[in-house]
Each structure stands twice: as structure tokens, then as C-alpha cells.
């Protein structure tokens, strides 16, 4: 193969698997992008498995040492498909597609020392239902996101949530 006039040997590339998920308590079905946090570790989610079968939040080193930070149990969220974001406060924020008090997904916060807080459980009403995408932190310090369903016409919503869990839509 020749790229831009230079020979390229595709066989010379190396890929190293640093963690093969087992579908056990470590999780399974990772689909979100890894986040390299300010502490140098990588953070991510799995949409399946874990201790209860609803997914996990994990930390992993570049050497392949994995720590499960949280296993979702359904009542605190289920199926975290979206990327995590590291807030200005150093904590990690994300969404789950289902689960929570009403079954329509959650917004959560987890720290690197495994402290977990469910900030919001979507009701499926005006606040929305089933957040599929991740969050962004605005210049005002609040987090912003979207839901796939719910809202006034069941076509989704855009929401704002404070780091302490106060939601506006």
C-alpha cells in the first residue's frame, strides 16, 4: 500500500487489548467513548452486565487495571449508553437510558472514589424520557442534555440540570 508517496506496511501496526470485558461484574457492551480525566485515568461506561445486569461506570489505567466505580441496579439507572463528562468539580456526570424511580432514565454523578448520586429520574412527562446522548457543561456551570422521548408532545426535550440535581426543561 502506498500513501502520499510513502510505503505503508499495514502489518507493522500493533493493537493491544488492555481489558477484555467478561460480561460479569466488570460489565459488558461498552459503547461510549472513553474519557481521559484530569487524573490521567480513563473513564467509561458499559451498557450491560455489572453486578445487576444494567451496566457499569469504570476507571481503567493504560496498563489495564480496571476498577468498577458503580454497577447500576435498575432503580438508580439502567443502560448508560452515552459518554461521561468530567465536571469542573472533578466528578463524572452521565445519563442512563432507562431505570431510575420511574423507569425513564436518569442523570447521575459519580466520583473517582466511587461515591454515586442519582441526580434526576425522568418521569416520562414534560421533563422528558430516555436520555440517549451525553451531557455538556455550560458556561453557567449547569449541565445540558436531551431526551429521546417525553416532553409535551412525546418528541423529546432539552433539559438543564445543576450539579446538585435541580432540573429545568
PDB file of C-alpha atoms in Angstrom:
ATOM      1  CA  UNK A   1       0.000   0.000   0.000  1.00  0.00           C
ATOM      2  CA  UNK A   2       1.330   3.477  -0.854  1.00  0.00           C
ATOM      3  CA  UNK A   3       0.055   6.568   0.951  1.00  0.00           C
ATOM      4  CA  UNK A   4       1.215  10.016  -0.181  1.00  0.00           C
ATOM      5  CA  UNK A   5       4.201   8.501  -1.955  1.00  0.00           C
ATOM      6  CA  UNK A   6       5.334   6.509   1.086  1.00  0.00           C
ATOM      7  CA  UNK A   7       5.138   2.778   1.539  1.00  0.00           C
ATOM      8  CA  UNK A   8       2.862   1.708   4.350  1.00  0.00           C
ATOM      9  CA  UNK A   9       3.047  -1.719   5.901  1.00  0.00           C
ATOM     10  CA  UNK A  10      -0.339  -2.427   7.497  1.00  0.00           C
ATOM     11  CA  UNK A  11       1.116  -5.494   9.196  1.00  0.00           C
ATOM     12  CA  UNK A  12       3.541  -3.321  11.173  1.00  0.00           C
ATOM     13  CA  UNK A  13       0.725  -1.828  13.278  1.00  0.00           C
ATOM     14  CA  UNK A  14       0.107  -3.129  16.762  1.00  0.00           C
ATOM     15  CA  UNK A  15      -3.115  -3.181  18.728  1.00  0.00           C
ATOM     16  CA  UNK A  16      -3.025  -4.134  22.383  1.00  0.00           C
ATOM     17  CA  UNK A  17      -6.149  -5.157  24.242  1.00  0.00           C
ATOM     18  CA  UNK A  18      -5.787  -3.842  27.777  1.00  0.00           C
ATOM     19  CA  UNK A  19      -9.095  -5.191  29.129  1.00  0.00           C
ATOM     20  CA  UNK A  20     -11.388  -7.833  27.642  1.00  0.00           C
ATOM     21  CA  UNK A  21     -14.813  -7.359  29.268  1.00  0.00           C
ATOM     22  CA  UNK A  22     -16.227 -10.618  30.607  1.00  0.00           C
ATOM     23  CA  UNK A  23     -19.899  -9.721  30.878  1.00  0.00           C
ATOM     24  CA  UNK A  24     -19.603 -10.294  34.629  1.00  0.00           C
ATOM     25  CA  UNK A  25     -19.252  -7.743  37.400  1.00  0.00           C
ATOM     26  CA  UNK A  26     -16.766  -5.798  35.255  1.00  0.00           C
ATOM     27  CA  UNK A  27     -19.533  -5.041  32.764  1.00  0.00           C
ATOM     28  CA  UNK A  28     -20.128  -5.704  29.112  1.00  0.00           C
ATOM     29  CA  UNK A  29     -21.196  -3.965  25.914  1.00  0.00           C
ATOM     30  CA  UNK A  30     -19.120  -0.781  26.170  1.00  0.00           C
ATOM     31  CA  UNK A  31     -20.343   1.622  23.531  1.00  0.00           C
ATOM     32  CA  UNK A  32     -19.452   5.094  24.755  1.00  0.00           C
ATOM     33  CA  UNK A  33     -16.183   6.902  24.141  1.00  0.00           C
ATOM     34  CA  UNK A  34     -13.551   6.697  26.864  1.00  0.00           C
ATOM     35  CA  UNK A  35     -12.781   9.922  28.704  1.00  0.00           C
ATOM     36  CA  UNK A  36      -9.228  10.632  29.826  1.00  0.00           C
ATOM     37  CA  UNK A  37      -9.732  12.597  33.015  1.00  0.00           C
ATOM     38  CA  UNK A  38      -7.532  15.176  34.649  1.00  0.00           C
ATOM     39  CA  UNK A  39      -6.066  12.456  36.904  1.00  0.00           C
ATOM     40  CA  UNK A  40      -4.712  10.639  33.828  1.00  0.00           C
ATOM     41  CA  UNK A  41      -7.022   7.625  34.128  1.00  0.00           C
ATOM     42  CA  UNK A  42      -9.605   6.627  31.531  1.00  0.00           C
ATOM     43  CA  UNK A  43     -13.295   6.513  32.500  1.00  0.00           C
ATOM     44  CA  UNK A  44     -16.183   4.900  30.683  1.00  0.00           C
ATOM     45  CA  UNK A  45     -19.451   3.026  30.873  1.00  0.00           C
ATOM     46  CA  UNK A  46     -20.762  -0.348  29.854  1.00  0.00           C
ATOM     47  CA  UNK A  47     -24.395  -0.678  28.816  1.00  0.00           C
ATOM     48  CA  UNK A  48     -24.735  -4.216  30.108  1.00  0.00           C
ATOM     49  CA  UNK A  49     -23.718  -6.670  32.780  1.00  0.00           C
ATOM     50  CA  UNK A  50     -22.186  -5.484  36.034  1.00  0.00           C
ATOM     51  CA  UNK A  51     -23.369  -6.766  39.388  1.00  0.00           C
ATOM     52  CA  UNK A  52     -27.065  -6.383  38.471  1.00  0.00           C
ATOM     53  CA  UNK A  53     -27.074  -6.604  34.671  1.00  0.00           C
ATOM     54  CA  UNK A  54     -27.795  -2.917  33.973  1.00  0.00           C
ATOM     55  CA  UNK A  55     -24.312  -1.597  33.193  1.00  0.00           C
ATOM     56  CA  UNK A  56     -21.382  -0.005  34.960  1.00  0.00           C
ATOM     57  CA  UNK A  57     -19.160   3.023  35.300  1.00  0.00           C
ATOM     58  CA  UNK A  58     -15.473   2.118  35.356  1.00  0.00           C
ATOM     59  CA  UNK A  59     -11.960   3.513  35.573  1.00  0.00           C
ATOM     60  CA  UNK A  60      -9.039   1.894  33.759  1.00  0.00           C
ATOM     61  CA  UNK A  61      -5.327   2.589  33.547  1.00  0.00           C
ATOM     62  CA  UNK A  62      -3.331   2.398  30.345  1.00  0.00           C
ATOM     63  CA  UNK A  63      -1.782  -0.763  31.848  1.00  0.00           C
ATOM     64  CA  UNK A  64      -5.179  -2.475  32.047  1.00  0.00           C
ATOM     65  CA  UNK A  65      -6.047  -2.178  35.727  1.00  0.00           C
ATOM     66  CA  UNK A  66      -9.853  -1.806  35.835  1.00  0.00           C
ATOM     67  CA  UNK A  67     -11.864  -0.536  38.795  1.00  0.00           C
ATOM     68  CA  UNK A  68     -15.649  -0.669  38.769  1.00  0.00           C
ATOM     69  CA  UNK A  69     -16.910   2.621  40.201  1.00  0.00           C
ATOM     70  CA  UNK A  70     -20.611   1.747  40.084  1.00  0.00           C
ATOM     71  CA  UNK A  71     -22.926  -1.056  38.973  1.00  0.00           C
ATOM     72  CA  UNK A  72     -26.409   0.147  38.076  1.00  0.00           C
ATOM     73  CA  UNK A  73     -29.214  -1.766  39.801  1.00  0.00           C
ATOM     74  CA  UNK A  74     -32.186  -0.500  37.792  1.00  0.00           C
ATOM     75  CA  UNK A  75     -33.639   1.747  40.492  1.00  0.00           C
ATOM     76  CA  UNK A  76     -30.621   4.066  40.210  1.00  0.00           C
ATOM     77  CA  UNK A  77     -30.493   3.819  36.406  1.00  0.00           C
ATOM     78  CA  UNK A  78     -30.007   1.269  33.648  1.00  0.00           C
ATOM     79  CA  UNK A  79     -28.105   1.118  30.367  1.00  0.00           C
ATOM     80  CA  UNK A  80     -25.709   4.086  30.308  1.00  0.00           C
ATOM     81  CA  UNK A  81     -25.181   4.413  26.549  1.00  0.00           C
ATOM     82  CA  UNK A  82     -23.738   7.935  26.489  1.00  0.00           C
ATOM     83  CA  UNK A  83     -20.262   9.316  27.090  1.00  0.00           C
ATOM     84  CA  UNK A  84     -19.290  10.571  30.524  1.00  0.00           C
ATOM     85  CA  UNK A  85     -18.261  14.168  31.089  1.00  0.00           C
ATOM     86  CA  UNK A  86     -15.930  15.409  33.807  1.00  0.00           C
ATOM     87  CA  UNK A  87     -17.432  18.423  35.517  1.00  0.00           C
ATOM     88  CA  UNK A  88     -15.472  21.405  36.735  1.00  0.00           C
ATOM     89  CA  UNK A  89     -15.795  19.939  40.220  1.00  0.00           C
ATOM     90  CA  UNK A  90     -13.824  16.841  39.128  1.00  0.00           C
ATOM     91  CA  UNK A  91     -16.807  14.474  39.335  1.00  0.00           C
ATOM     92  CA  UNK A  92     -18.139  12.492  36.378  1.00  0.00           C
ATOM     93  CA  UNK A  93     -21.640  13.037  35.045  1.00  0.00           C
ATOM     94  CA  UNK A  94     -23.707  10.898  32.722  1.00  0.00           C
ATOM     95  CA  UNK A  95     -27.114   9.595  31.749  1.00  0.00           C
ATOM     96  CA  UNK A  96     -28.835   6.241  31.679  1.00  0.00           C
ATOM     97  CA  UNK A  97     -31.376   5.391  29.016  1.00  0.00           C
ATOM     98  CA  UNK A  98     -33.751   3.554  31.348  1.00  0.00           C
ATOM     99  CA  UNK A  99     -34.184   2.829  35.021  1.00  0.00           C
ATOM    100  CA  UNK A 100     -34.499   5.242  37.890  1.00  0.00           C
ATOM    101  CA  UNK A 101     -37.579   5.793  40.006  1.00  0.00           C
ATOM    102  CA  UNK A 102     -39.958   5.900  37.013  1.00  0.00           C
ATOM    103  CA  UNK A 103     -38.076   3.724  34.532  1.00  0.00           C
ATOM    104  CA  UNK A 104     -37.395   6.526  32.009  1.00  0.00           C
ATOM    105  CA  UNK A 105     -33.694   7.085  32.683  1.00  0.00           C
ATOM    106  CA  UNK A 106     -31.529   9.176  34.944  1.00  0.00           C
ATOM    107  CA  UNK A 107     -28.821  11.790  35.250  1.00  0.00           C
ATOM    108  CA  UNK A 108     -26.082  10.704  37.647  1.00  0.00           C
ATOM    109  CA  UNK A 109     -22.845  11.852  39.258  1.00  0.00           C
ATOM    110  CA  UNK A 110     -20.024   9.546  40.302  1.00  0.00           C
ATOM    111  CA  UNK A 111     -16.677  10.426  41.834  1.00  0.00           C
ATOM    112  CA  UNK A 112     -13.352   8.735  41.265  1.00  0.00           C
ATOM    113  CA  UNK A 113     -13.636   7.305  44.814  1.00  0.00           C
ATOM    114  CA  UNK A 114     -16.923   5.508  43.914  1.00  0.00           C
ATOM    115  CA  UNK A 115     -19.374   7.948  45.531  1.00  0.00           C
ATOM    116  CA  UNK A 116     -22.559   7.727  43.411  1.00  0.00           C
ATOM    117  CA  UNK A 117     -25.529  10.125  43.334  1.00  0.00           C
ATOM    118  CA  UNK A 118     -28.657   9.816  41.206  1.00  0.00           C
ATOM    119  CA  UNK A 119     -29.339  13.477  40.398  1.00  0.00           C
ATOM    120  CA  UNK A 120     -32.593  13.041  38.471  1.00  0.00           C
ATOM    121  CA  UNK A 121     -35.034  10.310  37.499  1.00  0.00           C
ATOM    122  CA  UNK A 122     -37.014  11.231  34.400  1.00  0.00           C
ATOM    123  CA  UNK A 123     -40.780  10.883  34.788  1.00  0.00           C
ATOM    124  CA  UNK A 124     -41.639  10.426  31.116  1.00  0.00           C
ATOM    125  CA  UNK A 125     -43.695  13.629  31.268  1.00  0.00           C
ATOM    126  CA  UNK A 126     -42.700  17.200  30.479  1.00  0.00           C
ATOM    127  CA  UNK A 127     -39.182  16.627  31.811  1.00  0.00           C
ATOM    128  CA  UNK A 128     -38.585  14.008  29.115  1.00  0.00           C
ATOM    129  CA  UNK A 129     -37.791  10.328  28.902  1.00  0.00           C
ATOM    130  CA  UNK A 130     -34.906   8.131  27.851  1.00  0.00           C
ATOM    131  CA  UNK A 131     -31.805  10.329  27.549  1.00  0.00           C
ATOM    132  CA  UNK A 132     -29.583   8.650  24.974  1.00  0.00           C
ATOM    133  CA  UNK A 133     -26.885  11.281  24.473  1.00  0.00           C
ATOM    134  CA  UNK A 134     -24.362  12.622  26.950  1.00  0.00           C
ATOM    135  CA  UNK A 135     -24.233  15.926  28.739  1.00  0.00           C
ATOM    136  CA  UNK A 136     -22.326  19.150  28.175  1.00  0.00           C
ATOM    137  CA  UNK A 137     -21.425  21.634  30.890  1.00  0.00           C
ATOM    138  CA  UNK A 138     -22.336  25.194  30.032  1.00  0.00           C
ATOM    139  CA  UNK A 139     -20.512  28.373  30.936  1.00  0.00           C
ATOM    140  CA  UNK A 140     -23.046  28.863  33.741  1.00  0.00           C
ATOM    141  CA  UNK A 141     -21.874  25.622  35.414  1.00  0.00           C
ATOM    142  CA  UNK A 142     -25.091  23.732  34.671  1.00  0.00           C
ATOM    143  CA  UNK A 143     -25.267  20.596  32.546  1.00  0.00           C
ATOM    144  CA  UNK A 144     -27.391  20.374  29.410  1.00  0.00           C
ATOM    145  CA  UNK A 145     -28.764  17.345  27.618  1.00  0.00           C
ATOM    146  CA  UNK A 146     -31.592  15.896  25.573  1.00  0.00           C
ATOM    147  CA  UNK A 147     -34.108  13.088  25.877  1.00  0.00           C
ATOM    148  CA  UNK A 148     -35.387  10.951  23.015  1.00  0.00           C
ATOM    149  CA  UNK A 149     -38.973  10.852  24.232  1.00  0.00           C
ATOM    150  CA  UNK A 150     -41.245  12.601  26.715  1.00  0.00           C
ATOM    151  CA  UNK A 151     -41.798  16.327  26.731  1.00  0.00           C
ATOM    152  CA  UNK A 152     -45.128  17.930  25.863  1.00  0.00           C
ATOM    153  CA  UNK A 153     -45.577  16.006  22.573  1.00  0.00           C
ATOM    154  CA  UNK A 154     -43.517  12.875  23.387  1.00  0.00           C
ATOM    155  CA  UNK A 155     -40.875  14.014  20.872  1.00  0.00           C
ATOM    156  CA  UNK A 156     -38.179  14.593  23.483  1.00  0.00           C
ATOM    157  CA  UNK A 157     -36.877  17.530  25.456  1.00  0.00           C
ATOM    158  CA  UNK A 158     -33.837  19.677  26.095  1.00  0.00           C
ATOM    159  CA  UNK A 159     -33.047  19.962  29.787  1.00  0.00           C
ATOM    160  CA  UNK A 160     -30.759  21.859  32.114  1.00  0.00           C
ATOM    161  CA  UNK A 161     -29.649  20.352  35.410  1.00  0.00           C
ATOM    162  CA  UNK A 162     -27.469  21.846  38.107  1.00  0.00           C
ATOM    163  CA  UNK A 163     -24.572  19.840  39.589  1.00  0.00           C
ATOM    164  CA  UNK A 164     -26.761  19.394  42.686  1.00  0.00           C
ATOM    165  CA  UNK A 165     -29.699  17.954  40.716  1.00  0.00           C
ATOM    166  CA  UNK A 166     -32.146  20.801  40.103  1.00  0.00           C
ATOM    167  CA  UNK A 167     -33.695  20.193  36.650  1.00  0.00           C
ATOM    168  CA  UNK A 168     -35.237  22.739  34.268  1.00  0.00           C
ATOM    169  CA  UNK A 169     -36.736  21.878  30.888  1.00  0.00           C
TER     170      UNK A 169
END
